[in-house]
JSON list of C-alpha atoms in Angstrom, two decimals:
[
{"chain": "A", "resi": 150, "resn": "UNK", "atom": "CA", "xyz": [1.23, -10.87, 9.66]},
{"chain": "A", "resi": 151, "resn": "UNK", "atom": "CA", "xyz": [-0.66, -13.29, 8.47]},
{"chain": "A", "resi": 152, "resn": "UNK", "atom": "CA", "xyz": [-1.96, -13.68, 4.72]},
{"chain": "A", "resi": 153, "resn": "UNK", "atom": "CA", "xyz": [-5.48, -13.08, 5.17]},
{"chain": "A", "resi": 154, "resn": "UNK", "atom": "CA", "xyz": [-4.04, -9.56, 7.16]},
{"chain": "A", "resi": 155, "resn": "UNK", "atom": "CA", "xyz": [-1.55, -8.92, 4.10]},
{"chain": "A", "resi": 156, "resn": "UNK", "atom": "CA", "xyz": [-4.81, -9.45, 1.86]},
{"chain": "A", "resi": 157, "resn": "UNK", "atom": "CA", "xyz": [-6.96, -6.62, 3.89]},
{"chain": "A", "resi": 158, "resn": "UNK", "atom": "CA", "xyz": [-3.89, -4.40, 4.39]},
{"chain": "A", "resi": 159, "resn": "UNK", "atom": "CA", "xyz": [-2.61, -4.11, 1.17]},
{"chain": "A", "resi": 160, "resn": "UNK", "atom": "CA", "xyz": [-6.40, -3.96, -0.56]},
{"chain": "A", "resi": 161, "resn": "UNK", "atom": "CA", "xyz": [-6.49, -0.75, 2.04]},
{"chain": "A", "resi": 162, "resn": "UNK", "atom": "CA", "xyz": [-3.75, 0.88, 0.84]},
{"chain": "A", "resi": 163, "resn": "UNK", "atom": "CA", "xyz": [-4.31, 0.09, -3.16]},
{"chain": "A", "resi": 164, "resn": "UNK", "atom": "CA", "xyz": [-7.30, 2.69, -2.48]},
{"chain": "A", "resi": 165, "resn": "UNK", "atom": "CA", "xyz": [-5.87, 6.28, -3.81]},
{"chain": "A", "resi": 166, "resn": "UNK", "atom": "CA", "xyz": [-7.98, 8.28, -1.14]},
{"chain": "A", "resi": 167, "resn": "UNK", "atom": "CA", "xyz": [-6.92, 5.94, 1.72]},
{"chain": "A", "resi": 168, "resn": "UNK", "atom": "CA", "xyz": [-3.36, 6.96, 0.39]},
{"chain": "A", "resi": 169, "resn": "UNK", "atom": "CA", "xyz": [-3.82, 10.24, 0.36]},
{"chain": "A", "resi": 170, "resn": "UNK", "atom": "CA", "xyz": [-5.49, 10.22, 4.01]},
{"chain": "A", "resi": 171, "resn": "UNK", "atom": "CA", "xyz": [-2.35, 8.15, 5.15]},
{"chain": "A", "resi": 172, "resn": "UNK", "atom": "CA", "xyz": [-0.40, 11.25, 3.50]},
{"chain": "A", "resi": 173, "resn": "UNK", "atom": "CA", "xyz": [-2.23, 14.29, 5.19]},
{"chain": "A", "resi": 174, "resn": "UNK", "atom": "CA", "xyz": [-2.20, 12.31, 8.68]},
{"chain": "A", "resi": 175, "resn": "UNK", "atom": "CA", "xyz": [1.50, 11.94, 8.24]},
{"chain": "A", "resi": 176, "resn": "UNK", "atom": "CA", "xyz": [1.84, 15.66, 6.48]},
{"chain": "A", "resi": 177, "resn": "UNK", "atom": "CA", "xyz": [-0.54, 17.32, 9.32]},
{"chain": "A", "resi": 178, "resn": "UNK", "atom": "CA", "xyz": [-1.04, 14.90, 12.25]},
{"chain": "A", "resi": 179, "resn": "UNK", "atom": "CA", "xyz": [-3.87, 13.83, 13.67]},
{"chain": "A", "resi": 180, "resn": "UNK", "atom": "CA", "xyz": [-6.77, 14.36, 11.95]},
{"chain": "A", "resi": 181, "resn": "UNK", "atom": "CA", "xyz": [-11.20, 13.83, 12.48]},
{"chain": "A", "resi": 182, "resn": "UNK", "atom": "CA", "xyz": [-13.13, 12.83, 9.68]},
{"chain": "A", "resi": 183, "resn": "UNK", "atom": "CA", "xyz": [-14.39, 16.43, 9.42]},
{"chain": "A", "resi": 184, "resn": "UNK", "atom": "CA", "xyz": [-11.05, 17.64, 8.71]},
{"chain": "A", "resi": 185, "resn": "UNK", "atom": "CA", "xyz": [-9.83, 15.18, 6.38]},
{"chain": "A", "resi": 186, "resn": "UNK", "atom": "CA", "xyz": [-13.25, 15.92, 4.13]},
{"chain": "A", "resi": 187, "resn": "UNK", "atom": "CA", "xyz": [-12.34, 19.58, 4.00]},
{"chain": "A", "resi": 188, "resn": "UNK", "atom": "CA", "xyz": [-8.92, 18.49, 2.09]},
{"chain": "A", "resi": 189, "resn": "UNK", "atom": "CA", "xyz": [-10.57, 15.33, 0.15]},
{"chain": "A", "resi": 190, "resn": "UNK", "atom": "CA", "xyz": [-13.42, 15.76, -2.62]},
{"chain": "A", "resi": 191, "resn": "UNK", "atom": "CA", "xyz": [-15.54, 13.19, -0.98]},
{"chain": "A", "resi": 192, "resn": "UNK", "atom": "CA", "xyz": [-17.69, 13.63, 1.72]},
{"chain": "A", "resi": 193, "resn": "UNK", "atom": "CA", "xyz": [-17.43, 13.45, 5.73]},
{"chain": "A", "resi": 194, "resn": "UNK", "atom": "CA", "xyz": [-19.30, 10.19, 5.41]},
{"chain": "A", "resi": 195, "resn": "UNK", "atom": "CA", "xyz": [-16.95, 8.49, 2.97]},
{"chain": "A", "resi": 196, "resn": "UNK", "atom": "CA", "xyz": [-13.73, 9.96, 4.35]},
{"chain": "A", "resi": 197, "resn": "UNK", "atom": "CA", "xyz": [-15.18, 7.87, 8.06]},
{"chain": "A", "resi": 198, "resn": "UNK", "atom": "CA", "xyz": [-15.58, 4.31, 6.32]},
{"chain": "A", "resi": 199, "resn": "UNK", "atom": "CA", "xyz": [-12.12, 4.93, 4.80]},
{"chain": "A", "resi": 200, "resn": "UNK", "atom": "CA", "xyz": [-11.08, 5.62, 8.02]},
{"chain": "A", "resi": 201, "resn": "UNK", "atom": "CA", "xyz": [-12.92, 2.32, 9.08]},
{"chain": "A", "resi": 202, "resn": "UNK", "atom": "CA", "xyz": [-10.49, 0.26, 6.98]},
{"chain": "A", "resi": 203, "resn": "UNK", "atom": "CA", "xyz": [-7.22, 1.81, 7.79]},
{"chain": "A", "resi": 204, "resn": "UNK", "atom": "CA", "xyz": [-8.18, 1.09, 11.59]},
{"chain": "A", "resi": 205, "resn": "UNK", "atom": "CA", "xyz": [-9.13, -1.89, 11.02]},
{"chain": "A", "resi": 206, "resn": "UNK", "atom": "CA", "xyz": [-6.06, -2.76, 9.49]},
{"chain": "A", "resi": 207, "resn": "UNK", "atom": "CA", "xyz": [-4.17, -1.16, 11.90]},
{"chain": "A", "resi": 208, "resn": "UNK", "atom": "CA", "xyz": [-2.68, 1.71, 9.91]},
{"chain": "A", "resi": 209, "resn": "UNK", "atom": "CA", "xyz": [-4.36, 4.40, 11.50]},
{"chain": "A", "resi": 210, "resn": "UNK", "atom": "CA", "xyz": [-5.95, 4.50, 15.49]},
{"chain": "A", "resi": 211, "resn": "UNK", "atom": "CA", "xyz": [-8.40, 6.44, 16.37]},
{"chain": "A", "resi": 212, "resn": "UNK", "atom": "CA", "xyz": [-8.97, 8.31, 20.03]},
{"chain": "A", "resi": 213, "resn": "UNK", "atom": "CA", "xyz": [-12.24, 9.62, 21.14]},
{"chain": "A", "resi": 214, "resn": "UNK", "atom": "CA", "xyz": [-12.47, 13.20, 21.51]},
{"chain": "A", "resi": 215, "resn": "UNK", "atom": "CA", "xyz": [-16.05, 14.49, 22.18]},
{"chain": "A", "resi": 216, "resn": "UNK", "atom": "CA", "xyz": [-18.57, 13.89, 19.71]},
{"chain": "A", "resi": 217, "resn": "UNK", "atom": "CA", "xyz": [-15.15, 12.86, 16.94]},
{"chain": "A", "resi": 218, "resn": "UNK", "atom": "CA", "xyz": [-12.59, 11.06, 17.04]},
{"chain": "A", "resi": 219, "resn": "UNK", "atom": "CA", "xyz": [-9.10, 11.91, 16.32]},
{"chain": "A", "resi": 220, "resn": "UNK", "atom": "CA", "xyz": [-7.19, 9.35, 13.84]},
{"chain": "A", "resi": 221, "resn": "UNK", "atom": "CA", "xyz": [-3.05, 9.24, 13.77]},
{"chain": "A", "resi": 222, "resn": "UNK", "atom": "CA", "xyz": [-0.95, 6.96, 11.41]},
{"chain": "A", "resi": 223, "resn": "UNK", "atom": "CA", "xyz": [0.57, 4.31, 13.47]},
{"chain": "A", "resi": 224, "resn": "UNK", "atom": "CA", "xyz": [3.76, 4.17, 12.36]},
{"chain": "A", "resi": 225, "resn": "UNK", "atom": "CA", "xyz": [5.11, 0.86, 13.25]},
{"chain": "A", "resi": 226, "resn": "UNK", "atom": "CA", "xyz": [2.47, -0.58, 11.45]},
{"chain": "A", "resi": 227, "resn": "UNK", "atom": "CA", "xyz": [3.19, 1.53, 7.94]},
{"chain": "A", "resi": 228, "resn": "UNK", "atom": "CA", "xyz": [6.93, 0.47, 8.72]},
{"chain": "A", "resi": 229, "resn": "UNK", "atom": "CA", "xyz": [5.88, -3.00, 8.85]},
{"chain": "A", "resi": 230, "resn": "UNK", "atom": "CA", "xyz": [3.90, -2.36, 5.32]},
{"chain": "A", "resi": 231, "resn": "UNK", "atom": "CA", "xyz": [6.70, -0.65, 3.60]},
{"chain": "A", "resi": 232, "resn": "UNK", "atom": "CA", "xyz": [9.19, -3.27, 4.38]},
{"chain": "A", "resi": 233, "resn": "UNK", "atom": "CA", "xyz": [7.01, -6.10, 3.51]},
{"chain": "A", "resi": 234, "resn": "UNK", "atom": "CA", "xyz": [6.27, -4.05, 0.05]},
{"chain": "A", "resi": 235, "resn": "UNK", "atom": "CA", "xyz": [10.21, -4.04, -0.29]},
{"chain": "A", "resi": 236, "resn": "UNK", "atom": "CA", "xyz": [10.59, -7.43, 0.22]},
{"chain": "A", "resi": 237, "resn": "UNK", "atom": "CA", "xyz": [8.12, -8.36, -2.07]},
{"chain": "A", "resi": 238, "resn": "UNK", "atom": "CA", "xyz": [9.55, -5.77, -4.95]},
{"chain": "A", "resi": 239, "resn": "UNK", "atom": "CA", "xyz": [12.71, -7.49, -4.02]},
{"chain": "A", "resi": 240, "resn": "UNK", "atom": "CA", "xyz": [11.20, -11.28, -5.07]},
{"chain": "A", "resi": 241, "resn": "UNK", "atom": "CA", "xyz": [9.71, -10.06, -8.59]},
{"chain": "A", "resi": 242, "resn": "UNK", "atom": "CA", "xyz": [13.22, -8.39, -9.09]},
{"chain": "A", "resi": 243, "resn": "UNK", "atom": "CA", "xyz": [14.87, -11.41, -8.53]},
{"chain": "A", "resi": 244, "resn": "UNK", "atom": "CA", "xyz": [12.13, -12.38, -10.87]},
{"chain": "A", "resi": 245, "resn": "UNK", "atom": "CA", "xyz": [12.49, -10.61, -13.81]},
{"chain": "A", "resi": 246, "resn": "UNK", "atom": "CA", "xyz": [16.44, -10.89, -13.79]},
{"chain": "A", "resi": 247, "resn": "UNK", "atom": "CA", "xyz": [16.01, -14.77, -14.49]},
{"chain": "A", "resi": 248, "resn": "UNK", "atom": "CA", "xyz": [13.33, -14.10, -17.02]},
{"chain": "A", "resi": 249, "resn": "UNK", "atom": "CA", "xyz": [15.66, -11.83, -18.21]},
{"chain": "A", "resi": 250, "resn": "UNK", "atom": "CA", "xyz": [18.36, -14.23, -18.62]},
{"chain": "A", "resi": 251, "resn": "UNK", "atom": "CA", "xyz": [16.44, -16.97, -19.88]},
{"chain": "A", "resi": 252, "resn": "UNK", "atom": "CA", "xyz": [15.06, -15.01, -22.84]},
{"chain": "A", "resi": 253, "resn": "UNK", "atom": "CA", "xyz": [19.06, -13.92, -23.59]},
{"chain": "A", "resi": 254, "resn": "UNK", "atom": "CA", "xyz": [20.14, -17.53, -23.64]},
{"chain": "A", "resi": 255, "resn": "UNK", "atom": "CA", "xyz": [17.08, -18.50, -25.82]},
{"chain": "A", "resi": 256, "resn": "UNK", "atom": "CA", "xyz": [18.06, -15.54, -28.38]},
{"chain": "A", "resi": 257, "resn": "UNK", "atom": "CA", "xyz": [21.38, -16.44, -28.24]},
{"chain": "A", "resi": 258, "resn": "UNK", "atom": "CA", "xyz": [20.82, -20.32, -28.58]},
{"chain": "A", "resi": 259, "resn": "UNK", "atom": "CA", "xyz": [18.46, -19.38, -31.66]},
{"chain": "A", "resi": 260, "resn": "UNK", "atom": "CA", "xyz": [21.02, -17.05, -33.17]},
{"chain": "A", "resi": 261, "resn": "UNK", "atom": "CA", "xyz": [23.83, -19.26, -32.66]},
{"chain": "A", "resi": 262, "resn": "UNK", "atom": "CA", "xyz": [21.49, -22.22, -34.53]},
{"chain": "A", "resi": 263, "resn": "UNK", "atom": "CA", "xyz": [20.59, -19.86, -37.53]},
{"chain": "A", "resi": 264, "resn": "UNK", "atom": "CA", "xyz": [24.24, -18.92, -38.18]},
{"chain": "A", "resi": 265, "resn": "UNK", "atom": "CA", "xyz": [24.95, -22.75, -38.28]}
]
């Protein structure tokens, strides 16, 4: 993936009603836009340019079917999210354990100096 994909995919799933859509198609299926608006408190219209972005970001595909089209979760794609999520949870671990440590030695060098 490349950054400016990381950028679109990850500003698509900070969006709490793309989550939840991701969540239902998952939970239920496939699913139209008419469907999805039944379970969402936004309307058809909305719930069909969220669907927009997840396809576009590959998340979700959709398939015509007559006059709608029938979205899934692609699931090698949300694999692909949720270990690059990891990974980067991982990093600002790794993080925080070395800020971690460098704030202990700089109490301990200042305690160690006071009791001097």
């Amino acid at each position: 993936m490349s950054t400016a994909v990381d950028d679109e995919l990850w500003s698509a799933i900070g969006d709490p009603t793309r989550r939840t859509m991701i969540d239902l198609l998952l939970a239920d299926g496939p699913g139209t836009a008419t469907s999805l608006s039944r379970r969402l408190p936004v309307t058809r219209q909305a719930v069909a340019k969220h669907l927009a972005v997840l396809d576009r970001v590959g998340l979700i595909h959709g398939e015509p079917a007559g006059r709608e089209r029938h979205y899934q979760v692609d699931e090698a794609q949300l694999a692909r999210a949720v270990a690059q999520l990891s990974a980067v949870g991982a990093t600002w671990d790794a993080r925080l354990r070395r800020i971690k440590r460098i704030a202990e030695a700089i109490e301990r060098d200042r305690h160690n100096s006071e009791g001097e």
